[in-house]
Coordinates of C-alpha atoms in Angstrom, one line a residue:
M1 CA 0.9 -15.5 1.6
I2 CA 0.0 -17.9 3.9
A3 CA -3.1 -20.2 3.4
Y4 CA -3.7 -21.9 7.3
G5 CA -6.4 -24.5 7.1
Y6 CA -8.2 -25.7 10.1
F7 CA -9.3 -28.9 9.1
V8 CA -11.7 -31.4 10.8
V9 CA -10.8 -35.4 8.8
R10 CA -7.6 -36.1 7.4
N11 CA -8.0 -38.0 4.5
L12 CA -9.8 -35.0 2.5
S13 CA -7.8 -32.6 4.3
T14 CA -4.7 -34.6 3.3
A15 CA -6.0 -34.1 -0.3
L16 CA -6.3 -30.7 -0.6
M17 CA -3.0 -30.5 0.8
Y18 CA -1.8 -32.9 -2.0
S19 CA -3.6 -30.6 -4.6
F20 CA -1.9 -27.6 -3.2
A21 CA 1.4 -29.6 -3.7
Q22 CA 1.2 -29.8 -7.3
R23 CA 1.7 -26.0 -7.8
S24 CA 5.2 -24.4 -8.5
D25 CA 4.8 -21.5 -6.2
T26 CA 3.4 -23.6 -3.1
K27 CA 5.2 -25.0 -0.3
V28 CA 3.0 -27.7 2.2
V29 CA 2.8 -28.0 5.9
D30 CA 1.7 -31.4 7.4
E31 CA 0.0 -30.4 10.6
P32 CA 3.0 -28.7 12.4
F33 CA 1.1 -28.8 15.4
Y34 CA 0.6 -32.0 16.3
A35 CA 3.7 -32.6 18.6
V36 CA 2.3 -29.7 20.7
Y37 CA -1.0 -31.2 21.0
L38 CA 0.2 -34.4 21.7
T39 CA 2.7 -32.7 24.4
R40 CA -0.3 -30.5 26.2
T41 CA -3.1 -33.0 26.1
S42 CA -1.5 -36.5 26.6
A43 CA -3.9 -37.9 24.1
A44 CA -3.1 -41.5 23.3
H45 CA -3.1 -41.3 19.4
P46 CA -1.6 -44.1 17.2
G47 CA 2.3 -43.3 16.9
R48 CA 2.5 -40.5 19.4
D49 CA 6.5 -41.3 20.6
E50 CA 7.3 -40.8 16.8
V51 CA 5.4 -37.6 16.1
L52 CA 7.3 -35.9 19.6
R53 CA 10.6 -37.1 18.3
Y54 CA 9.7 -35.6 14.7
Q55 CA 8.5 -32.3 15.6
P56 CA 9.1 -29.8 18.4
A57 CA 6.6 -29.4 20.8
D58 CA 6.9 -25.7 21.1
E59 CA 4.2 -23.7 19.8
D60 CA 6.3 -20.5 19.1
V61 CA 9.0 -22.5 17.3
V62 CA 6.5 -24.2 14.9
K63 CA 5.0 -20.4 14.1
R64 CA 8.8 -19.4 13.5
Q65 CA 9.0 -21.9 11.2
I66 CA 6.4 -21.5 9.0
S67 CA 6.8 -17.5 9.0
E68 CA 10.1 -18.7 7.3
L69 CA 8.9 -21.0 4.9
Q70 CA 8.1 -17.7 2.7
H71 CA 11.5 -17.5 1.9
D72 CA 11.4 -20.5 -0.2
K73 CA 7.9 -19.9 -1.9
P74 CA 5.4 -17.4 -2.2
V75 CA 2.6 -19.3 -1.1
V76 CA 2.5 -21.6 2.2
F77 CA -0.2 -24.1 2.7
V78 CA -0.4 -25.4 6.2
K79 CA -2.6 -28.2 7.0
N80 CA -4.0 -28.1 10.7
M81 CA -6.5 -30.2 12.7
A82 CA -9.1 -27.9 14.4
H83 CA -8.5 -30.1 17.6
H84 CA -4.8 -29.6 17.3
M85 CA -4.7 -25.8 17.2
E86 CA -7.6 -25.8 20.3
A87 CA -4.5 -26.7 22.3
L88 CA -2.6 -23.4 21.1
K89 CA -2.3 -20.4 23.2
E90 CA -3.1 -18.5 20.0
P91 CA -4.6 -20.4 16.7
F92 CA -4.0 -17.5 14.4
I93 CA -1.0 -16.4 12.5
K94 CA -0.8 -12.9 11.7
D95 CA -1.9 -11.9 8.1
A96 CA -2.6 -15.7 7.1
L97 CA -5.8 -16.3 5.0
N98 CA -7.9 -19.2 7.4
V99 CA -9.6 -21.8 5.3
L100 CA -11.7 -24.2 7.3
L101 CA -12.8 -27.7 5.8
I102 CA -16.0 -28.9 7.1
R103 CA -17.1 -32.6 6.7
H104 CA -20.8 -33.9 7.6
P105 CA -20.1 -35.4 10.9
A106 CA -21.7 -38.5 10.7
Q107 CA -18.8 -39.8 7.7
I108 CA -16.2 -38.1 10.2
L109 CA -17.5 -40.1 13.1
A110 CA -18.0 -43.0 10.8
S111 CA -13.9 -42.1 9.8
Y112 CA -12.5 -41.9 12.9
A113 CA -14.4 -45.1 14.5
Q114 CA -12.0 -47.4 12.1
V115 CA -8.9 -45.8 14.1
M116 CA -10.3 -44.5 17.6
E117 CA -13.2 -46.3 18.7
S118 CA -14.7 -43.9 21.1
P119 CA -13.7 -39.8 19.5
V120 CA -15.1 -37.3 21.7
M121 CA -16.1 -33.8 20.3
R122 CA -12.5 -32.2 20.6
D123 CA -11.0 -35.2 18.4
I124 CA -13.7 -34.3 15.5
G125 CA -13.2 -30.6 15.9
I126 CA -16.4 -29.4 14.2
E127 CA -17.3 -27.3 17.8
Y128 CA -14.0 -25.4 17.6
Q129 CA -14.4 -24.7 14.4
Y130 CA -17.3 -23.0 14.9
Q131 CA -15.7 -20.9 17.4
L132 CA -12.9 -19.8 15.5
F133 CA -15.4 -18.9 12.5
R134 CA -17.3 -16.9 15.0
K135 CA -14.5 -15.3 16.3
L136 CA -12.6 -14.6 12.9
S137 CA -15.8 -13.1 11.7
L138 CA -16.1 -10.4 14.6
N139 CA -12.7 -9.4 14.1
N140 CA -12.9 -9.2 9.9
G141 CA -10.9 -12.4 9.6
D142 CA -13.3 -13.1 6.6
P143 CA -12.8 -16.9 7.3
I144 CA -13.3 -19.3 4.1
V145 CA -15.3 -22.1 4.7
V146 CA -14.8 -25.4 2.3
D147 CA -17.4 -28.3 2.5
A148 CA -15.8 -31.6 1.7
G149 CA -18.9 -33.2 -0.4
I150 CA -19.2 -29.6 -2.6
L151 CA -15.5 -30.0 -3.1
L152 CA -15.9 -34.0 -4.2
S153 CA -18.8 -32.8 -6.0
N154 CA -17.1 -30.3 -8.5
P155 CA -13.5 -29.9 -7.9
Q156 CA -12.3 -27.6 -10.2
A157 CA -15.5 -25.3 -9.4
V158 CA -14.6 -24.6 -5.6
L159 CA -10.7 -24.8 -6.6
E160 CA -11.1 -21.8 -8.6
T161 CA -13.1 -20.0 -6.2
L162 CA -10.7 -20.9 -3.3
C163 CA -8.0 -19.9 -5.1
H164 CA -9.4 -16.6 -6.2
R165 CA -10.6 -15.8 -2.4
C166 CA -6.9 -16.5 -1.7
A167 CA -5.7 -13.9 -4.3
I168 CA -4.1 -16.9 -5.7
G169 CA -4.4 -17.9 -9.8
F170 CA -6.1 -21.8 -10.4
S171 CA -4.0 -24.2 -11.8
P172 CA -5.3 -27.0 -13.5
S173 CA -2.5 -29.4 -11.8
M174 CA -4.7 -29.0 -8.5
L175 CA -6.9 -31.3 -9.8
A176 CA -4.5 -34.5 -9.9
W177 CA -1.2 -36.1 -8.0
S178 CA 0.4 -39.3 -8.1
P179 CA -0.6 -42.2 -6.0
G180 CA 1.0 -43.5 -2.8
P181 CA 3.4 -41.7 0.2
K182 CA 4.7 -38.0 -0.7
P183 CA 7.5 -36.7 0.9
Y184 CA 6.0 -34.4 2.6
D185 CA 3.8 -36.5 4.5
G186 CA 3.8 -36.1 8.5
V187 CA 5.2 -39.3 9.8
W188 CA 1.6 -40.4 11.4
A189 CA 0.7 -41.2 7.8
K190 CA 0.7 -44.9 7.7
Y191 CA -1.5 -44.9 10.6
W192 CA -4.0 -42.2 8.7
Y193 CA -3.3 -42.1 5.2
K194 CA -3.8 -45.1 3.5
N195 CA -7.3 -44.7 1.3
V196 CA -5.9 -40.9 0.3
H197 CA -2.2 -42.6 -0.8
Q198 CA -4.5 -44.5 -3.3
S199 CA -6.2 -41.9 -4.7
V200 CA -4.9 -39.5 -8.0
G201 CA -7.5 -36.4 -7.3
F202 CA -10.7 -35.7 -5.6
A203 CA -13.1 -38.5 -5.5
E204 CA -15.6 -39.9 -3.7
Q205 CA -14.5 -43.1 -1.8
K206 CA -16.1 -46.2 -0.7
T207 CA -15.1 -45.9 2.6
S208 CA -16.8 -42.4 2.4
H209 CA -20.6 -44.0 3.3
R210 CA -19.5 -46.3 6.6
A211 CA -22.2 -46.9 8.8
L212 CA -22.2 -44.9 11.9
P213 CA -21.5 -47.1 15.0
A214 CA -24.5 -46.8 17.3
H215 CA -22.5 -45.7 20.0
L216 CA -21.5 -42.3 18.5
Y217 CA -25.0 -41.1 17.5
D218 CA -25.4 -38.6 20.5
L219 CA -22.1 -37.3 19.5
F220 CA -23.3 -37.1 15.8
T221 CA -26.4 -35.2 17.1
K222 CA -24.5 -32.5 18.8
A223 CA -21.5 -32.0 16.0
N224 CA -24.5 -31.7 13.6
E225 CA -25.5 -28.6 14.8
Y226 CA -22.6 -26.9 14.3
Y227 CA -22.2 -28.1 11.2
E228 CA -25.5 -26.9 9.6
K229 CA -24.6 -23.6 11.2
L230 CA -21.3 -23.5 9.2
L231 CA -22.7 -25.4 6.1
P232 CA -24.4 -22.1 4.4
F233 CA -20.8 -20.1 4.4
S234 CA -19.3 -22.7 2.2
I235 CA -18.3 -22.4 -1.3
K236 CA -20.6 -23.2 -3.8
A237 CA -19.8 -25.4 -6.9

């Protein structure tokens, strides 16, 4: 089984990846299409050259690599950023279970602004997540939606339901991990994962309530429309 996640913010999605990595039956993959995205968009992200040296930039090659991972473990958890997937010819992988992790746009934008001064709608991914949700729903894809705020408020309840939806048993080991960098982190971890490397489980961070910069308020207003459309479909604690 491949759990194929479309996420919009790195620290919470990385925590979810760390959670699944605690399972003995699971292999995790960190943002395998990052180099594809950088090549096709020419986005000026931190560590761009390192990422391009680290990963293949061919979409079909990456998809083959993901499919082959099922020979190692019965469950493969693939952490994707929604804006990476928007650059692909085909964002879906056959027979994968699709999971969307959403987060309140004000928190996403305040977080992004610490690394990128002027993120755009594509960077935060929420509009594209809504498009993916609609496409999957219309094709009986039954996408799973997880809201970051609800996940943080009751990790066990949300993870139990998520695992049930994925037809795998919940493991209490998913609730905690050791601090620090992980061997399965991408090379971009030093730019994006500082906070999650200090974590040992799902917990709201002090930085979760950063003030939204004034110049991003218009973008927040537009992004929030898509968030409000997706929130009712999220797993409830």
